Short mmCIF file of C-alpha atoms in Angstrom, two decimals:
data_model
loop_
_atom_site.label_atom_id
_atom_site.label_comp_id
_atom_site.label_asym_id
_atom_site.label_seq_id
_atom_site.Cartn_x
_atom_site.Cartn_y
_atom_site.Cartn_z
CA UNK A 1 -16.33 2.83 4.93
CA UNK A 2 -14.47 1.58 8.06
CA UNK A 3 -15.25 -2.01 8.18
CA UNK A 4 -14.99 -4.45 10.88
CA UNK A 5 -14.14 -7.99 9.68
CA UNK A 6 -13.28 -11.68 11.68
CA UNK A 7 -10.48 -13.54 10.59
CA UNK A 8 -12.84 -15.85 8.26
CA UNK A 9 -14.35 -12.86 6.61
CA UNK A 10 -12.33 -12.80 3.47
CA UNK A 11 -14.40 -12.91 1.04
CA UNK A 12 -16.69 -9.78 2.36
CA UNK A 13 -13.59 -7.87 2.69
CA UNK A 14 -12.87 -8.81 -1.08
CA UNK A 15 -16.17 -8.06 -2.23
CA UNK A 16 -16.00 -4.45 -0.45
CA UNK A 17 -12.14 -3.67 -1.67
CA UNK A 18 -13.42 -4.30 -5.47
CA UNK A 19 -16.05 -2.15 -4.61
CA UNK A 20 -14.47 0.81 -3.37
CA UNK A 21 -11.17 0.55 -6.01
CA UNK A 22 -14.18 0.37 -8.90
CA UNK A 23 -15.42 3.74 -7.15
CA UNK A 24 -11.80 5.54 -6.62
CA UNK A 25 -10.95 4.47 -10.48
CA UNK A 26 -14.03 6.02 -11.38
CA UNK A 27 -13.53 9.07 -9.58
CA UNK A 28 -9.79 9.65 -10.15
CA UNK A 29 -8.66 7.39 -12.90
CA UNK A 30 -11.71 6.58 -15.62
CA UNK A 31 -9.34 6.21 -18.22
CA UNK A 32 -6.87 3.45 -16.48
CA UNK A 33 -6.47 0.35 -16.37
CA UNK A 34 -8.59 -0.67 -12.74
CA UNK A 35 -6.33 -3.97 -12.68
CA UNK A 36 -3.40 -1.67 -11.82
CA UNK A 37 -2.40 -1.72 -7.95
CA UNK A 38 -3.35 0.98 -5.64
CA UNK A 39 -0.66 1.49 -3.11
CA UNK A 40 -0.64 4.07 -0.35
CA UNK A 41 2.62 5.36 1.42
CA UNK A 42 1.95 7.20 4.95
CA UNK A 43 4.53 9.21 4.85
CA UNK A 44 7.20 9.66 7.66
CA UNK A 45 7.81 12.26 9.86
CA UNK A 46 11.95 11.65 10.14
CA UNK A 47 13.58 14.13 7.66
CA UNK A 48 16.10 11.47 6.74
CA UNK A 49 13.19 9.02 5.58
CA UNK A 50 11.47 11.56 4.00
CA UNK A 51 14.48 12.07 1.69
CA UNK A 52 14.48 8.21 1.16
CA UNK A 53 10.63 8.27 0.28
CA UNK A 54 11.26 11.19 -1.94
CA UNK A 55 14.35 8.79 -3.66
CA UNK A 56 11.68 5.62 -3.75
CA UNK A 57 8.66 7.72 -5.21
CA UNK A 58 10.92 8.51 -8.42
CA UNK A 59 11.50 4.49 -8.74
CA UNK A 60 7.42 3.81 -8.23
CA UNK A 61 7.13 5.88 -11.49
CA UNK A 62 7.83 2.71 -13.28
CA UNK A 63 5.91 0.47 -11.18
CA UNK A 64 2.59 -0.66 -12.76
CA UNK A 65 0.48 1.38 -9.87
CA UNK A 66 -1.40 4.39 -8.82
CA UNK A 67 0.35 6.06 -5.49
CA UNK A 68 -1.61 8.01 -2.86
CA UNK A 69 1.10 9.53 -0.31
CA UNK A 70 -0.63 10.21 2.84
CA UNK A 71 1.46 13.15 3.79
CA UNK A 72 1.37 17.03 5.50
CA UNK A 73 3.00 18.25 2.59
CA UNK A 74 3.98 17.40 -1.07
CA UNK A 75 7.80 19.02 -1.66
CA UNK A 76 8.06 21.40 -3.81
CA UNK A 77 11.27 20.24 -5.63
CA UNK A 78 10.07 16.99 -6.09
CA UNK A 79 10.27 15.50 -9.66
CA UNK A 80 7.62 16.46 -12.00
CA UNK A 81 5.73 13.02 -12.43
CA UNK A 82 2.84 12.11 -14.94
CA UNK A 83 -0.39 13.27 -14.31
CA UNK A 84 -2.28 10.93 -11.77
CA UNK A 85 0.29 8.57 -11.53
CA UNK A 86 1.33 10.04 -7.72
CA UNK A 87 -1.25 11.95 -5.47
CA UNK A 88 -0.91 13.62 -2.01
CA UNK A 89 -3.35 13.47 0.63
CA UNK A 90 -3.00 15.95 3.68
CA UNK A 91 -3.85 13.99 6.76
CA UNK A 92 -3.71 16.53 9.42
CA UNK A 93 -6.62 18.36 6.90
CA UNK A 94 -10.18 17.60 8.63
CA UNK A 95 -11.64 17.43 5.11
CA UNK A 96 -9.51 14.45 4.07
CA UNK A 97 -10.15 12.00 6.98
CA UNK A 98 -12.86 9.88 5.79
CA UNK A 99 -11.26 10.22 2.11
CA UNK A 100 -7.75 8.43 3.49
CA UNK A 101 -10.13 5.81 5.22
CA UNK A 102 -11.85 5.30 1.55
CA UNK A 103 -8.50 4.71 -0.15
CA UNK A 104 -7.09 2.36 2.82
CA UNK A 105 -10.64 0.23 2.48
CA UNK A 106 -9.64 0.35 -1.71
CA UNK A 107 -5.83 -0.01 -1.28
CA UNK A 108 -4.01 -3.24 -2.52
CA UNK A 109 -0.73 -2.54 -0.79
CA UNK A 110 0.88 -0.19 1.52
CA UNK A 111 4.60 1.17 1.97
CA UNK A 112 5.25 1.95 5.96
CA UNK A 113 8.76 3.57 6.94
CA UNK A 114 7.68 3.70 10.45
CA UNK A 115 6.96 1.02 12.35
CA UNK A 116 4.08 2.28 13.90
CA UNK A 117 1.50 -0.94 14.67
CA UNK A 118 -1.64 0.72 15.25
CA UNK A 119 -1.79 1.83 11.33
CA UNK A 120 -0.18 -1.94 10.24
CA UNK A 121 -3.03 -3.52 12.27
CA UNK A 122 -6.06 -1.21 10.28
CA UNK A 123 -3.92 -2.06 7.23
CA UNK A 124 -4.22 -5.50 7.28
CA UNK A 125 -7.82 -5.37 8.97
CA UNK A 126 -8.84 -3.75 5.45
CA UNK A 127 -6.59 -6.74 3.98
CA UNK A 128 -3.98 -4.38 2.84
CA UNK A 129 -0.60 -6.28 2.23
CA UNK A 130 1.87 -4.03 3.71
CA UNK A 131 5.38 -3.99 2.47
CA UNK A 132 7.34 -3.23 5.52
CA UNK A 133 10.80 -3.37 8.00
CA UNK A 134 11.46 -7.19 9.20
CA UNK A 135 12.05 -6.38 12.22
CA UNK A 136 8.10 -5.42 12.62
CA UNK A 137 6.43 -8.38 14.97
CA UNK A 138 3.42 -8.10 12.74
CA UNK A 139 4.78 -8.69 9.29
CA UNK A 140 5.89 -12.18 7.82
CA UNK A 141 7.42 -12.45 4.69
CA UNK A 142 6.00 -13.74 2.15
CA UNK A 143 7.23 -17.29 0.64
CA UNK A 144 6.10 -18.29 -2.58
CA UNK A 145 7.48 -21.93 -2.38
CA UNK A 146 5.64 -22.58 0.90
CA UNK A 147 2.87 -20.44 0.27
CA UNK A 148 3.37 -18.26 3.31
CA UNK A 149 3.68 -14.74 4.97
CA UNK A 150 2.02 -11.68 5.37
CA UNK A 151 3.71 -8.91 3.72
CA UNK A 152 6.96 -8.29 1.83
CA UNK A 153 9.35 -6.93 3.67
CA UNK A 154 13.35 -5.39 3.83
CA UNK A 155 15.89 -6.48 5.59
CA UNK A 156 17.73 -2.98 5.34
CA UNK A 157 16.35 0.83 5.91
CA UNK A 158 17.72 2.18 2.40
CA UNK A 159 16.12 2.76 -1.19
CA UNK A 160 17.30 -0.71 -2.33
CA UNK A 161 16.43 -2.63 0.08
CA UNK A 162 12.59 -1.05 0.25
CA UNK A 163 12.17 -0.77 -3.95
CA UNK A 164 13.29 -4.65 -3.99
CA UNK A 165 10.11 -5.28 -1.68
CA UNK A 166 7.99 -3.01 -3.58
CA UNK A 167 9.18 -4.60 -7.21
CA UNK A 168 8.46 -8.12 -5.56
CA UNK A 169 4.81 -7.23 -4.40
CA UNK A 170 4.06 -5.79 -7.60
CA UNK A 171 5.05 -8.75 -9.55
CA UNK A 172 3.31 -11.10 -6.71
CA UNK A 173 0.13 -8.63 -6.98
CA UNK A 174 0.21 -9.88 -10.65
CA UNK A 175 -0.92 -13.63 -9.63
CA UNK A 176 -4.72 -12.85 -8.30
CA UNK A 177 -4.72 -16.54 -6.16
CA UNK A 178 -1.29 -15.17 -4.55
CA UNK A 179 -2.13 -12.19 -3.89
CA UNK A 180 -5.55 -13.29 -2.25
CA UNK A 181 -3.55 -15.83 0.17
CA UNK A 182 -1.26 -12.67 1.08
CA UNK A 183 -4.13 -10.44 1.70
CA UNK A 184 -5.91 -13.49 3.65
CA UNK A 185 -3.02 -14.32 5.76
CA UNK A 186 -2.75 -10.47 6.90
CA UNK A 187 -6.57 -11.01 7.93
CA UNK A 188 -5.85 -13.64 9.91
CA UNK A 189 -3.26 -11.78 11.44
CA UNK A 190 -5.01 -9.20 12.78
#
Protein backbone atom coordinates (compact mmCIF):
# COMPACT_ATOMS: atom_id res chain seq x y z
CA UNK A 1 0.00 0.00 0.00
CA UNK A 2 2.90 2.54 0.08
CA UNK A 3 2.36 4.59 -2.91
CA UNK A 4 4.57 6.85 -4.74
CA UNK A 5 2.77 9.83 -6.33
CA UNK A 6 4.10 13.31 -8.45
CA UNK A 7 2.76 16.44 -7.51
CA UNK A 8 -0.01 16.21 -10.46
CA UNK A 9 -1.12 12.83 -9.32
CA UNK A 10 -4.15 13.80 -7.38
CA UNK A 11 -6.61 12.18 -8.62
CA UNK A 12 -4.80 8.52 -8.37
CA UNK A 13 -4.06 9.31 -4.88
CA UNK A 14 -7.92 10.04 -4.46
CA UNK A 15 -8.99 7.10 -6.20
CA UNK A 16 -6.59 4.83 -3.90
CA UNK A 17 -7.57 6.77 -0.40
CA UNK A 18 -11.44 5.91 -1.22
CA UNK A 19 -10.26 2.66 -1.82
CA UNK A 20 -8.48 1.76 1.15
CA UNK A 21 -11.05 3.90 3.74
CA UNK A 22 -13.99 1.63 1.83
CA UNK A 23 -11.70 -1.45 2.95
CA UNK A 24 -10.78 -0.20 6.72
CA UNK A 25 -14.75 0.70 7.15
CA UNK A 26 -15.41 -2.63 6.08
CA UNK A 27 -13.08 -4.27 8.24
CA UNK A 28 -13.46 -2.18 11.43
CA UNK A 29 -16.55 -0.11 11.12
CA UNK A 30 -19.44 -1.93 8.73
CA UNK A 31 -22.01 -0.34 10.57
CA UNK A 32 -20.74 3.54 10.27
CA UNK A 33 -21.19 6.05 8.47
CA UNK A 34 -17.83 5.76 5.73
CA UNK A 35 -18.33 9.68 5.16
CA UNK A 36 -17.00 10.14 8.71
CA UNK A 37 -13.19 11.31 8.88
CA UNK A 38 -10.45 8.99 9.68
CA UNK A 39 -7.81 10.77 11.63
CA UNK A 40 -4.64 9.24 12.99
CA UNK A 41 -2.59 10.76 15.99
CA UNK A 42 1.20 9.39 16.24
CA UNK A 43 1.51 9.69 19.48
CA UNK A 44 4.42 11.53 21.34
CA UNK A 45 7.06 10.34 23.23
CA UNK A 46 7.31 13.64 25.79
CA UNK A 47 5.36 12.69 28.98
CA UNK A 48 4.03 16.21 29.17
CA UNK A 49 2.39 15.85 25.57
CA UNK A 50 1.25 12.66 26.23
CA UNK A 51 -0.87 14.09 29.09
CA UNK A 52 -2.08 16.80 26.57
CA UNK A 53 -3.02 14.01 23.93
CA UNK A 54 -4.66 12.09 26.65
CA UNK A 55 -6.72 15.73 27.53
CA UNK A 56 -7.44 16.17 23.47
CA UNK A 57 -8.56 12.42 22.89
CA UNK A 58 -11.52 13.02 25.50
CA UNK A 59 -12.55 16.28 23.27
CA UNK A 60 -12.26 14.03 19.78
CA UNK A 61 -15.10 11.96 21.40
CA UNK A 62 -17.42 14.52 20.03
CA UNK A 63 -15.79 15.05 16.84
CA UNK A 64 -17.61 13.41 13.89
CA UNK A 65 -14.45 10.83 13.31
CA UNK A 66 -12.92 7.50 13.83
CA UNK A 67 -9.31 7.89 15.76
CA UNK A 68 -6.42 5.46 15.28
CA UNK A 69 -3.58 6.51 17.92
CA UNK A 70 -0.39 5.20 16.68
CA UNK A 71 1.11 4.64 20.04
CA UNK A 72 3.49 1.98 22.35
CA UNK A 73 0.88 1.88 24.75
CA UNK A 74 -2.85 2.74 25.40
CA UNK A 75 -3.05 4.12 29.35
CA UNK A 76 -4.73 2.33 31.44
CA UNK A 77 -6.67 5.15 33.25
CA UNK A 78 -7.73 6.62 30.26
CA UNK A 79 -11.50 7.41 29.89
CA UNK A 80 -13.68 4.64 28.94
CA UNK A 81 -14.77 5.76 25.31
CA UNK A 82 -17.46 4.15 22.94
CA UNK A 83 -16.71 1.17 21.27
CA UNK A 84 -14.67 1.86 17.98
CA UNK A 85 -14.80 5.34 18.23
CA UNK A 86 -10.77 5.44 19.45
CA UNK A 87 -8.27 2.57 18.55
CA UNK A 88 -4.55 1.99 19.43
CA UNK A 89 -2.04 0.74 17.19
CA UNK A 90 1.41 -0.45 18.69
CA UNK A 91 4.08 0.74 16.33
CA UNK A 92 7.15 -0.69 17.77
CA UNK A 93 4.94 -4.29 17.22
CA UNK A 94 6.43 -5.98 13.89
CA UNK A 95 2.91 -7.26 13.20
CA UNK A 96 1.39 -3.78 12.89
CA UNK A 97 3.80 -2.12 10.38
CA UNK A 98 2.19 -2.59 7.15
CA UNK A 99 -1.33 -2.17 9.05
CA UNK A 100 -0.22 1.68 10.21
CA UNK A 101 0.96 2.13 6.48
CA UNK A 102 -2.78 0.90 5.39
CA UNK A 103 -4.49 3.41 7.67
CA UNK A 104 -1.96 6.42 6.71
CA UNK A 105 -2.76 5.48 2.74
CA UNK A 106 -6.83 5.60 4.13
CA UNK A 107 -6.39 8.51 6.60
CA UNK A 108 -8.15 11.93 5.93
CA UNK A 109 -6.26 13.88 8.55
CA UNK A 110 -3.53 13.57 10.98
CA UNK A 111 -2.76 15.19 14.54
CA UNK A 112 1.31 15.54 14.99
CA UNK A 113 2.64 16.89 18.49
CA UNK A 114 6.10 16.47 17.31
CA UNK A 115 7.47 18.12 14.72
CA UNK A 116 9.16 15.43 13.26
CA UNK A 117 9.28 16.06 9.11
CA UNK A 118 10.09 12.78 7.85
CA UNK A 119 6.43 11.42 9.03
CA UNK A 120 4.71 15.11 7.83
CA UNK A 121 6.36 14.53 4.41
CA UNK A 122 4.76 10.57 4.02
CA UNK A 123 1.65 12.28 5.43
CA UNK A 124 1.08 14.56 2.91
CA UNK A 125 2.69 12.20 0.14
CA UNK A 126 -0.51 9.92 0.96
CA UNK A 127 -2.44 13.44 0.81
CA UNK A 128 -3.08 13.40 4.44
CA UNK A 129 -3.96 17.01 5.71
CA UNK A 130 -2.05 17.25 8.82
CA UNK A 131 -3.18 19.49 11.57
CA UNK A 132 -0.01 20.64 13.09
CA UNK A 133 2.48 23.40 15.17
CA UNK A 134 2.99 26.75 12.92
CA UNK A 135 6.12 26.92 13.47
CA UNK A 136 6.60 23.56 11.18
CA UNK A 137 8.34 24.82 7.66
CA UNK A 138 6.14 22.30 5.96
CA UNK A 139 2.67 23.26 7.04
CA UNK A 140 0.61 26.35 5.70
CA UNK A 141 -2.48 27.23 7.07
CA UNK A 142 -5.24 26.89 5.53
CA UNK A 143 -7.34 30.10 4.25
CA UNK A 144 -10.70 29.67 3.19
CA UNK A 145 -11.13 33.26 1.72
CA UNK A 146 -8.06 32.85 -0.50
CA UNK A 147 -8.36 29.34 -0.99
CA UNK A 148 -4.96 28.47 0.42
CA UNK A 149 -2.69 26.35 2.77
CA UNK A 150 -1.79 23.05 3.56
CA UNK A 151 -2.87 22.03 6.88
CA UNK A 152 -4.55 23.59 9.93
CA UNK A 153 -2.45 24.47 12.33
CA UNK A 154 -1.93 26.11 16.24
CA UNK A 155 -0.33 28.84 17.13
CA UNK A 156 0.09 27.56 20.85
CA UNK A 157 1.30 23.94 22.32
CA UNK A 158 -1.88 23.50 24.71
CA UNK A 159 -5.34 21.57 24.43
CA UNK A 160 -7.06 24.74 23.12
CA UNK A 161 -5.06 25.80 20.86
CA UNK A 162 -4.68 22.05 19.11
CA UNK A 163 -8.77 21.08 19.56
CA UNK A 164 -9.49 24.63 17.78
CA UNK A 165 -7.40 23.17 14.73
CA UNK A 166 -8.90 19.86 14.97
CA UNK A 167 -12.73 21.40 15.27
CA UNK A 168 -11.75 23.63 12.15
CA UNK A 169 -10.53 20.63 9.93
CA UNK A 170 -13.43 18.71 10.80
CA UNK A 171 -15.86 21.28 9.80
CA UNK A 172 -13.53 22.11 6.56
CA UNK A 173 -13.42 18.13 5.94
CA UNK A 174 -17.25 18.65 5.67
CA UNK A 175 -16.95 20.70 2.19
CA UNK A 176 -15.58 17.68 -0.24
CA UNK A 177 -14.14 20.59 -3.01
CA UNK A 178 -12.24 22.14 0.19
CA UNK A 179 -11.07 19.50 1.47
CA UNK A 180 -9.73 18.14 -1.98
CA UNK A 181 -7.76 21.62 -2.56
CA UNK A 182 -6.25 21.02 1.10
CA UNK A 183 -5.30 17.52 0.42
CA UNK A 184 -3.97 18.73 -3.19
CA UNK A 185 -1.98 21.55 -1.93
CA UNK A 186 -0.16 19.10 0.68
CA UNK A 187 0.68 16.99 -2.60
CA UNK A 188 2.17 19.61 -4.11
CA UNK A 189 4.06 20.21 -1.19
CA UNK A 190 5.80 17.32 -0.92
Amino acid sequence: LNINMGKSEYPKVKEAKKKAKQDIFVKCWPKDDQRDALMMIFAPKDKAAQKMLYELLEGCLVLPSKVLVVSESEPADFVKHPAGKITWLNPEDGRNAAKIQEYLLAADMALVLEEHMKDIHEMMKHGVVVVGHEKSPMLENYHPNLDSGNSFTFGSFNPWDVFMALVRAHETYRFPYDWQNIARNALKSV
